[in-house]
Amino acid sequence: MNNPRIMSRLVRRPVSTSKKTTERRSSVRLCRAPRHSHSPVQDKKDDDHSRRGVVWWTSPIKSQPGITSHKARYPLSFPAQKNAMAAAVSSSSTLLPARTISSARPVPWTAAQCLPTRVAGSRLAPCSLRVSAGRTRRAEAARASAAGAGGAPAAALPAALLFDCDGVLVDTEKDGHRISFNETFAERELGVSWDVELYGELLKIGGGKERMTAYFNKTEWPTKAPKTDEERKEFVASLHKRKTELFMALIEKKLLPLRPGVQRLIDEALGKGVKVAVCSTSNEKAVSAIVSCLLGPDRAEKITIFAGDVVPRKKPDPAIYLLAATTLEVDPSSCVVVEDSNIGLSAAKAAGMKCIVTKSGYTSDEDFVIADAVFDCIGDPPEGRFDLEFCANLLQKQFVS
């Protein structure tokens, strides 16, 4: 079929070693066939090209109905085009059907042009020389827009950021909970007082009620305590309720400040749409008081609290973190936990989550070998220890400081 518009044809030409020709030949070339054979003027141009160091590539094409036999010639300057054509020699050499032959004038081919991936009607495999500047620019722009600092792809943000409360949000244990326990014991005249060192040992037991029960079982129950297990359980619950009231009074007076960097990291997470929750073994009222009084009501509305007896088993059991992931509808593996103790760390890792430890007064000497990162605090600028970007990178790597 003769088409007056330009169409492409790939032809196979064996490389000739004859002395009668100075043309270099390729096994595969893109040819555009002329309407007529070359004139003397064209032959003169050929000679001019030869003197300037230009080599003509020729392609013998068999006569087709209505088309004059000819040699299509294409200049190729050395040295750049020489290397470009070397790659074409090894590519496919399947001939195009005759219907794709064009009768248009020949157009010189240069290395800046590129072979098509596919020509209509051909069976040519994708060419290794094909380059699309437009696609390349678009791909580079897409990579640049997705790149973070240093040219690396930006890491995905955590689906949720989960904080322990005591020792993480506020260093409450020594001058908060311990003081409230001792005031409760004094009000009931139980003759019990927990000093700083003893309370540090008791912190290895998760939960205030569980802590008192374990202490009384190990030493002895106060004389004013009931004798049956069921009554003792109610007795401990009443002590813990009063202790929580005293603790909340301390929080409302704002005598215990937030630890450095807590508010900054929470604001960063909320600002970027990351879910934030507090997961604690402490009483839910006490945790709510800390969040609302120290972080403010606006932040408190956006923070989910999992605390107290919301799960049957306390840390180091992972139940509270698994409940948080289920309730927030996130994958545990996409969550980052901030803890301060070994029992909290064990709970987070057992839930399949990344965990950053910020040491507190009572946990500075604990072994956090299974932690993904360990710091003395979160920190505020210019002494910030980590931020949300670090948490995002932590989902892909392990950092230990």
Tab-separated table of C-alpha atoms in Angstrom:
chain	number	residue	atom	x	y	z
A	1	MET	CA	0.000	0.000	0.000
A	2	ASN	CA	1.522	3.324	-1.098
A	3	ASN	CA	1.055	6.087	1.404
A	4	PRO	CA	2.176	9.600	0.528
A	5	ARG	CA	3.049	10.267	4.198
A	6	ILE	CA	6.275	9.141	5.814
A	7	MET	CA	6.296	5.643	7.296
A	8	SER	CA	9.154	3.646	8.752
A	9	ARG	CA	10.796	0.427	7.615
A	10	LEU	CA	13.428	-1.713	9.223
A	11	VAL	CA	15.616	-3.716	6.860
A	12	ARG	CA	18.430	-6.162	7.205
A	13	ARG	CA	21.719	-5.529	5.460
A	14	PRO	CA	24.766	-7.782	5.668
A	15	VAL	CA	28.017	-5.985	6.385
A	16	SER	CA	30.135	-5.809	3.248
A	17	THR	CA	33.912	-6.027	3.167
A	18	SER	CA	34.168	-5.091	-0.498
A	19	LYS	CA	36.811	-2.521	-1.467
A	20	LYS	CA	34.375	-0.947	-3.912
A	21	THR	CA	32.315	0.621	-1.163
A	22	THR	CA	33.256	2.971	1.634
A	23	GLU	CA	29.885	2.691	3.334
A	24	ARG	CA	29.569	1.164	6.783
A	25	ARG	CA	26.547	-1.080	7.073
A	26	SER	CA	24.353	-2.124	9.963
A	27	SER	CA	22.218	-5.230	10.320
A	28	VAL	CA	19.325	-3.040	11.480
A	29	ARG	CA	18.609	0.517	10.366
A	30	LEU	CA	15.632	2.781	10.178
A	31	CYS	CA	15.148	3.633	6.482
A	32	ARG	CA	12.980	6.154	4.734
A	33	ALA	CA	12.700	5.377	1.038
A	34	PRO	CA	12.866	8.156	-1.624
A	35	ARG	CA	10.406	8.635	-4.465
A	36	HIS	CA	13.184	8.644	-7.088
A	37	SER	CA	16.794	7.590	-7.316
A	38	HIS	CA	19.524	10.050	-6.404
A	39	SER	CA	20.407	12.824	-8.830
A	40	PRO	CA	23.917	14.048	-9.692
A	41	VAL	CA	23.341	16.898	-7.253
A	42	GLN	CA	22.718	14.376	-4.485
A	43	ASP	CA	25.868	12.454	-5.451
A	44	LYS	CA	27.853	15.682	-5.127
A	45	LYS	CA	26.437	16.130	-1.621
A	46	ASP	CA	27.581	12.602	-0.855
A	47	ASP	CA	31.125	13.491	-1.838
A	48	ASP	CA	30.989	16.622	0.315
A	49	HIS	CA	29.879	14.560	3.279
A	50	SER	CA	32.723	12.102	2.741
A	51	ARG	CA	35.295	14.879	2.795
A	52	ARG	CA	33.837	16.127	6.107
A	53	GLY	CA	34.152	12.718	7.727
A	54	VAL	CA	30.532	11.638	7.261
A	55	VAL	CA	29.809	8.017	6.337
A	56	TRP	CA	26.697	7.028	4.378
A	57	TRP	CA	24.744	3.996	5.526
A	58	THR	CA	23.125	2.242	2.593
A	59	SER	CA	20.195	-0.140	2.398
A	60	PRO	CA	19.444	-2.082	-0.779
A	61	ILE	CA	15.680	-2.401	-1.107
A	62	LYS	CA	14.022	-4.664	-3.634
A	63	SER	CA	11.693	-3.053	-6.140
A	64	GLN	CA	8.084	-2.911	-5.142
A	65	PRO	CA	5.190	-2.112	-7.471
A	66	GLY	CA	5.197	1.625	-8.161
A	67	ILE	CA	8.531	2.211	-6.324
A	68	THR	CA	11.946	2.681	-7.982
A	69	SER	CA	14.843	0.548	-6.780
A	70	HIS	CA	17.321	2.647	-4.879
A	71	LYS	CA	19.738	2.866	-2.043
A	72	ALA	CA	18.520	4.906	0.940
A	73	ARG	CA	21.448	6.823	2.358
A	74	TYR	CA	21.854	8.182	5.879
A	75	PRO	CA	24.855	10.217	7.114
A	76	LEU	CA	26.454	9.259	10.418
A	77	SER	CA	29.179	11.471	11.894
A	78	PHE	CA	32.108	10.022	13.821
A	79	PRO	CA	32.718	9.325	16.618
A	80	ALA	CA	29.407	9.732	18.493
A	81	GLN	CA	27.189	7.993	15.934
A	82	LYS	CA	29.611	5.131	15.541
A	83	ASN	CA	29.098	4.005	19.116
A	84	ALA	CA	25.350	4.495	18.901
A	85	MET	CA	25.073	2.249	15.857
A	86	ALA	CA	27.190	-0.473	17.412
A	87	ALA	CA	24.340	-1.239	19.763
A	88	ALA	CA	21.895	-1.492	16.879
A	89	VAL	CA	23.952	-4.226	15.238
A	90	SER	CA	23.070	-6.682	18.004
A	91	SER	CA	19.339	-5.923	17.993
A	92	SER	CA	16.575	-7.768	16.107
A	93	SER	CA	16.714	-7.763	12.299
A	94	THR	CA	13.185	-8.912	11.430
A	95	LEU	CA	12.043	-7.444	8.114
A	96	LEU	CA	8.918	-5.323	7.902
A	97	PRO	CA	6.111	-6.342	5.562
A	98	ALA	CA	6.176	-4.657	2.157
A	99	ARG	CA	3.039	-2.631	2.889
A	100	THR	CA	4.988	-0.479	5.343
A	101	ILE	CA	7.368	0.860	2.658
A	102	SER	CA	7.069	4.583	2.048
A	103	SER	CA	7.813	6.606	-1.111
A	104	ALA	CA	8.882	9.780	0.723
A	105	ARG	CA	12.234	11.570	0.342
A	106	PRO	CA	15.062	10.301	2.570
A	107	VAL	CA	15.808	12.225	5.760
A	108	PRO	CA	19.313	12.002	7.282
A	109	TRP	CA	19.315	10.040	10.534
A	110	THR	CA	21.381	11.258	13.502
A	111	ALA	CA	22.282	9.735	16.838
A	112	ALA	CA	20.016	12.261	18.566
A	113	GLN	CA	17.041	10.502	16.948
A	114	CYS	CA	15.923	7.136	18.246
A	115	LEU	CA	14.420	3.982	16.851
A	116	PRO	CA	10.734	3.352	17.612
A	117	THR	CA	9.820	0.642	20.095
A	118	ARG	CA	7.311	-0.695	17.636
A	119	VAL	CA	6.374	0.154	14.049
A	120	ALA	CA	2.892	-0.671	12.766
A	121	GLY	CA	2.843	-4.122	11.275
A	122	SER	CA	6.286	-5.086	12.586
A	123	ARG	CA	7.444	-7.842	14.887
A	124	LEU	CA	10.414	-5.883	16.178
A	125	ALA	CA	11.441	-6.348	19.786
A	126	PRO	CA	11.826	-3.182	21.936
A	127	CYS	CA	14.979	-1.389	20.866
A	128	SER	CA	17.709	-0.728	23.357
A	129	LEU	CA	18.430	2.666	21.812
A	130	ARG	CA	14.943	4.056	22.323
A	131	VAL	CA	14.980	7.144	24.520
A	132	SER	CA	12.022	9.370	25.341
A	133	ALA	CA	13.080	12.708	26.717
A	134	GLY	CA	9.543	13.583	27.763
A	135	ARG	CA	9.051	10.377	29.708
A	136	THR	CA	12.479	10.692	31.261
A	137	ARG	CA	11.731	14.205	32.491
A	138	ARG	CA	8.387	13.132	33.904
A	139	ALA	CA	9.926	10.132	35.683
A	140	GLU	CA	12.664	12.293	37.171
A	141	ALA	CA	10.079	14.814	38.359
A	142	ALA	CA	8.041	12.047	39.997
A	143	ARG	CA	11.101	10.678	41.762
A	144	ALA	CA	12.075	14.156	42.923
A	145	SER	CA	8.623	14.857	44.329
A	146	ALA	CA	8.662	11.581	46.259
A	147	ALA	CA	12.183	12.080	47.545
A	148	GLY	CA	12.983	13.151	51.069
A	149	ALA	CA	16.121	14.693	52.477
A	150	GLY	CA	19.287	13.472	50.810
A	151	GLY	CA	17.410	12.334	47.716
A	152	ALA	CA	16.085	9.171	49.386
A	153	PRO	CA	12.406	8.236	49.023
A	154	ALA	CA	10.371	9.632	51.901
A	155	ALA	CA	9.450	6.996	54.477
A	156	ALA	CA	5.765	6.375	55.202
A	157	LEU	CA	4.534	7.904	58.447
A	158	PRO	CA	3.417	5.613	61.274
A	159	ALA	CA	-0.272	4.769	61.269
A	160	ALA	CA	-0.364	5.408	65.014
A	161	LEU	CA	1.898	6.790	67.731
A	162	LEU	CA	1.233	5.112	71.100
A	163	PHE	CA	2.524	6.534	74.388
A	164	ASP	CA	2.803	5.020	77.807
A	165	CYS	CA	1.722	7.518	80.452
A	166	ASP	CA	3.710	7.336	83.670
A	167	GLY	CA	7.392	7.919	83.042
A	168	VAL	CA	6.805	8.874	79.395
A	169	LEU	CA	4.349	11.777	79.347
A	170	VAL	CA	5.189	12.768	82.927
A	171	ASP	CA	7.788	11.432	85.323
A	172	THR	CA	5.052	10.655	87.816
A	173	GLU	CA	6.308	7.656	89.709
A	174	LYS	CA	8.635	9.006	92.387
A	175	ASP	CA	6.955	12.327	93.179
A	176	GLY	CA	3.452	11.512	91.995
A	177	HIS	CA	2.157	7.980	92.425
A	178	ARG	CA	4.514	7.073	95.272
A	179	ILE	CA	3.516	10.154	97.270
A	180	SER	CA	-0.187	9.443	96.662
A	181	PHE	CA	0.184	5.807	97.791
A	182	ASN	CA	1.902	6.881	101.009
A	183	GLU	CA	-0.764	9.526	101.730
A	184	THR	CA	-3.473	6.890	101.273
A	185	PHE	CA	-1.716	4.451	103.624
A	186	ALA	CA	-1.357	7.227	106.203
A	187	GLU	CA	-5.057	8.205	106.002
A	188	ARG	CA	-6.074	4.576	106.624
A	189	GLU	CA	-3.453	4.196	109.360
A	190	LEU	CA	-2.027	1.045	107.826
A	191	GLY	CA	1.515	1.617	109.059
A	192	VAL	CA	2.941	1.246	105.561
A	193	SER	CA	5.295	3.608	103.686
A	194	TRP	CA	7.139	3.049	100.433
A	195	ASP	CA	10.508	4.739	100.098
A	196	VAL	CA	12.116	5.632	96.767
A	197	GLU	CA	14.180	2.436	96.481
A	198	LEU	CA	11.367	0.093	97.479
A	199	TYR	CA	8.942	1.740	95.088
A	200	GLY	CA	11.466	1.315	92.289
A	201	GLU	CA	11.373	-2.456	92.879
A	202	LEU	CA	7.566	-2.470	93.016
A	203	LEU	CA	7.397	-0.767	89.632
A	204	LYS	CA	8.410	-4.061	88.060
A	205	ILE	CA	4.787	-5.069	88.677
A	206	GLY	CA	2.307	-3.465	86.304
A	207	GLY	CA	-0.787	-1.835	87.804
A	208	GLY	CA	-1.351	-0.116	91.177
A	209	LYS	CA	-3.797	-2.682	92.597
A	210	GLU	CA	-1.553	-5.546	91.512
A	211	ARG	CA	1.414	-3.738	93.079
A	212	MET	CA	-0.264	-3.408	96.497
A	213	THR	CA	-1.522	-6.996	96.429
A	214	ALA	CA	1.946	-8.361	95.618
A	215	TYR	CA	3.543	-6.253	98.382
A	216	PHE	CA	1.032	-7.332	101.046
A	217	ASN	CA	1.321	-10.977	100.016
A	218	LYS	CA	5.115	-10.834	100.280
A	219	THR	CA	5.295	-8.995	103.610
A	220	GLU	CA	2.029	-9.234	105.513
A	221	TRP	CA	-1.427	-7.795	105.244
A	222	PRO	CA	-2.196	-4.836	107.520
A	223	THR	CA	-4.126	-5.681	110.677
A	224	LYS	CA	-7.038	-3.565	109.442
A	225	ALA	CA	-7.255	-5.549	106.221
A	226	PRO	CA	-9.979	-8.193	105.743
A	227	LYS	CA	-9.162	-11.898	105.958
A	228	THR	CA	-10.841	-13.398	102.880
A	229	ASP	CA	-9.511	-13.052	99.347
A	230	GLU	CA	-12.698	-11.465	98.035
A	231	GLU	CA	-12.808	-8.887	100.814
A	232	ARG	CA	-9.107	-8.137	100.383
A	233	LYS	CA	-9.710	-7.536	96.696
A	234	GLU	CA	-12.361	-4.942	97.544
A	235	PHE	CA	-10.066	-3.463	100.204
A	236	VAL	CA	-7.255	-2.955	97.703
A	237	ALA	CA	-9.667	-1.454	95.185
A	238	SER	CA	-10.810	1.113	97.767
A	239	LEU	CA	-7.204	2.033	98.564
A	240	HIS	CA	-6.434	2.479	94.889
A	241	LYS	CA	-9.504	4.661	94.334
A	242	ARG	CA	-8.416	7.044	97.091
A	243	LYS	CA	-4.850	7.061	95.824
A	244	THR	CA	-6.143	8.069	92.352
A	245	GLU	CA	-8.084	10.989	93.807
A	246	LEU	CA	-4.992	12.274	95.592
A	247	PHE	CA	-2.896	11.827	92.460
A	248	MET	CA	-5.404	13.718	90.299
A	249	ALA	CA	-5.255	16.611	92.755
A	250	LEU	CA	-1.498	16.790	92.181
A	251	ILE	CA	-1.985	16.797	88.423
A	252	GLU	CA	-4.651	19.496	88.529
A	253	LYS	CA	-2.292	21.728	90.454
A	254	LYS	CA	0.222	21.126	87.650
A	255	LEU	CA	2.922	20.281	90.139
A	256	LEU	CA	4.224	17.602	87.743
A	257	PRO	CA	5.236	18.947	84.316
A	258	LEU	CA	5.291	17.134	80.972
A	259	ARG	CA	8.605	15.589	80.052
A	260	PRO	CA	10.667	17.473	77.417
A	261	GLY	CA	9.506	16.976	73.833
A	262	VAL	CA	6.206	15.236	74.579
A	263	GLN	CA	3.952	18.077	73.472
A	264	ARG	CA	6.108	18.784	70.390
A	265	LEU	CA	5.978	15.186	69.142
A	266	ILE	CA	2.233	14.876	69.781
A	267	ASP	CA	1.541	18.131	67.919
A	268	GLU	CA	3.672	16.962	64.993
A	269	ALA	CA	1.815	13.655	64.795
A	270	LEU	CA	-1.658	15.184	65.060
A	271	GLY	CA	-0.730	17.844	62.512
A	272	LYS	CA	0.186	15.168	59.941
A	273	GLY	CA	-2.854	12.985	60.519
A	274	VAL	CA	-1.123	10.291	62.588
A	275	LYS	CA	-3.386	8.722	65.202
A	276	VAL	CA	-2.252	9.259	68.798
A	277	ALA	CA	-3.188	7.171	71.838
A	278	VAL	CA	-2.060	6.661	75.429
A	279	CYS	CA	-1.808	3.062	76.635
A	280	SER	CA	-1.270	2.731	80.373
A	281	THR	CA	-1.802	0.294	83.229
A	282	SER	CA	-2.764	3.211	85.492
A	283	ASN	CA	-6.317	4.153	86.374
A	284	GLU	CA	-8.208	5.660	83.456
A	285	LYS	CA	-9.249	8.756	85.446
A	286	ALA	CA	-5.636	9.466	86.386
A	287	VAL	CA	-4.473	9.122	82.785
A	288	SER	CA	-7.329	11.305	81.520
A	289	ALA	CA	-6.398	13.963	84.090
A	290	ILE	CA	-2.790	14.020	82.856
A	291	VAL	CA	-3.817	14.275	79.199
A	292	SER	CA	-6.484	16.956	79.682
A	293	CYS	CA	-4.708	19.058	82.317
A	294	LEU	CA	-1.167	18.971	80.951
A	295	LEU	CA	-1.807	18.681	77.191
A	296	GLY	CA	-4.972	20.762	77.115
A	297	PRO	CA	-8.581	19.940	76.187
A	298	ASP	CA	-8.084	20.517	72.442
A	299	ARG	CA	-5.380	17.862	72.213
A	300	ALA	CA	-7.224	15.592	74.647
A	301	GLU	CA	-10.190	15.392	72.249
A	302	LYS	CA	-7.921	13.950	69.556
A	303	ILE	CA	-6.111	11.427	71.787
A	304	THR	CA	-7.575	7.996	72.531
A	305	ILE	CA	-6.934	6.569	75.996
A	306	PHE	CA	-6.579	2.867	76.828
A	307	ALA	CA	-5.973	2.472	80.558
A	308	GLY	CA	-6.733	0.670	83.791
A	309	ASP	CA	-8.854	-2.445	83.626
A	310	VAL	CA	-9.746	-2.046	79.951
A	311	VAL	CA	-7.885	-5.358	79.425
A	312	PRO	CA	-7.793	-8.350	81.784
A	313	ARG	CA	-4.001	-8.690	81.708
A	314	LYS	CA	-1.595	-5.801	82.305
A	315	LYS	CA	1.838	-5.172	80.812
A	316	PRO	CA	4.126	-6.998	79.960
A	317	ASP	CA	1.188	-8.735	78.314
A	318	PRO	CA	0.607	-7.143	74.858
A	319	ALA	CA	-3.191	-7.057	75.298
A	320	ILE	CA	-3.467	-3.281	75.717
A	321	TYR	CA	-1.415	-2.537	72.590
A	322	LEU	CA	-3.301	-5.099	70.535
A	323	LEU	CA	-6.570	-3.556	71.730
A	324	ALA	CA	-5.311	-0.125	70.679
A	325	ALA	CA	-4.385	-1.357	67.188
A	326	THR	CA	-7.764	-3.058	66.768
A	327	THR	CA	-9.742	-0.053	68.012
A	328	LEU	CA	-7.776	2.433	65.901
A	329	GLU	CA	-8.028	0.072	62.912
A	330	VAL	CA	-4.309	0.036	62.186
A	331	ASP	CA	-1.785	-2.715	61.589
A	332	PRO	CA	0.414	-3.319	64.679
A	333	SER	CA	3.496	-3.367	62.447
A	334	SER	CA	2.762	0.228	61.386
A	335	CYS	CA	2.649	1.521	64.987
A	336	VAL	CA	5.463	3.126	66.986
A	337	VAL	CA	5.337	2.931	70.792
A	338	VAL	CA	7.118	5.219	73.246
A	339	GLU	CA	7.818	3.455	76.555
A	340	ASP	CA	10.098	3.950	79.541
A	341	SER	CA	10.282	0.526	81.180
A	342	ASN	CA	11.132	-3.056	80.372
A	343	ILE	CA	7.619	-4.303	81.036
A	344	GLY	CA	6.203	-1.742	78.612
A	345	LEU	CA	8.897	-2.534	76.052
A	346	SER	CA	8.121	-6.260	76.295
A	347	ALA	CA	4.419	-5.569	75.786
A	348	ALA	CA	5.033	-3.446	72.684
A	349	LYS	CA	7.417	-5.922	71.052
A	350	ALA	CA	5.099	-8.830	71.831
A	351	ALA	CA	2.380	-6.911	69.978
A	352	GLY	CA	4.646	-6.675	66.911
A	353	MET	CA	5.257	-2.928	67.175
A	354	LYS	CA	8.353	-0.734	66.988
A	355	CYS	CA	9.316	0.673	70.371
A	356	ILE	CA	11.376	3.702	71.411
A	357	VAL	CA	12.450	3.855	75.049
A	358	THR	CA	12.835	7.183	76.835
A	359	LYS	CA	14.463	6.362	80.145
A	360	SER	CA	12.899	7.725	83.328
A	361	GLY	CA	14.209	8.189	86.838
A	362	TYR	CA	13.379	4.636	87.863
A	363	THR	CA	14.332	2.858	84.623
A	364	SER	CA	17.677	4.421	83.701
A	365	ASP	CA	19.604	1.279	84.658
A	366	GLU	CA	17.304	-1.259	83.005
A	367	ASP	CA	18.446	-3.331	80.034
A	368	PHE	CA	16.647	-2.340	76.820
A	369	VAL	CA	18.485	-4.622	74.418
A	370	ILE	CA	15.324	-5.447	72.420
A	371	ALA	CA	14.354	-1.787	71.969
A	372	ASP	CA	14.415	-0.249	68.499
A	373	ALA	CA	15.856	2.978	69.915
A	374	VAL	CA	16.811	4.246	73.382
A	375	PHE	CA	17.024	7.891	74.512
A	376	ASP	CA	17.050	9.757	77.809
A	377	CYS	CA	13.990	11.781	76.678
A	378	ILE	CA	12.167	12.980	73.547
A	379	GLY	CA	13.617	16.452	73.928
A	380	ASP	CA	12.816	19.926	72.649
A	381	PRO	CA	14.929	21.962	70.208
A	382	PRO	CA	17.795	22.614	70.166
A	383	GLU	CA	18.253	19.404	72.152
A	384	GLY	CA	15.544	17.290	70.520
A	385	ARG	CA	16.430	13.618	70.444
A	386	PHE	CA	13.978	12.428	67.791
A	387	ASP	CA	10.897	13.493	65.828
A	388	LEU	CA	8.116	12.008	63.706
A	389	GLU	CA	10.441	11.541	60.728
A	390	PHE	CA	12.688	9.383	62.907
A	391	CYS	CA	9.638	7.312	63.880
A	392	ALA	CA	8.804	6.866	60.190
A	393	ASN	CA	12.340	5.703	59.393
A	394	LEU	CA	12.200	3.382	62.382
A	395	LEU	CA	9.522	1.329	60.641
A	396	GLN	CA	12.199	0.354	58.092
A	397	LYS	CA	15.367	0.241	60.184
A	398	GLN	CA	16.654	-0.202	63.685
A	399	PHE	CA	18.370	2.670	65.475
A	400	VAL	CA	20.018	2.356	68.866
A	401	SER	CA	21.426	5.411	70.612
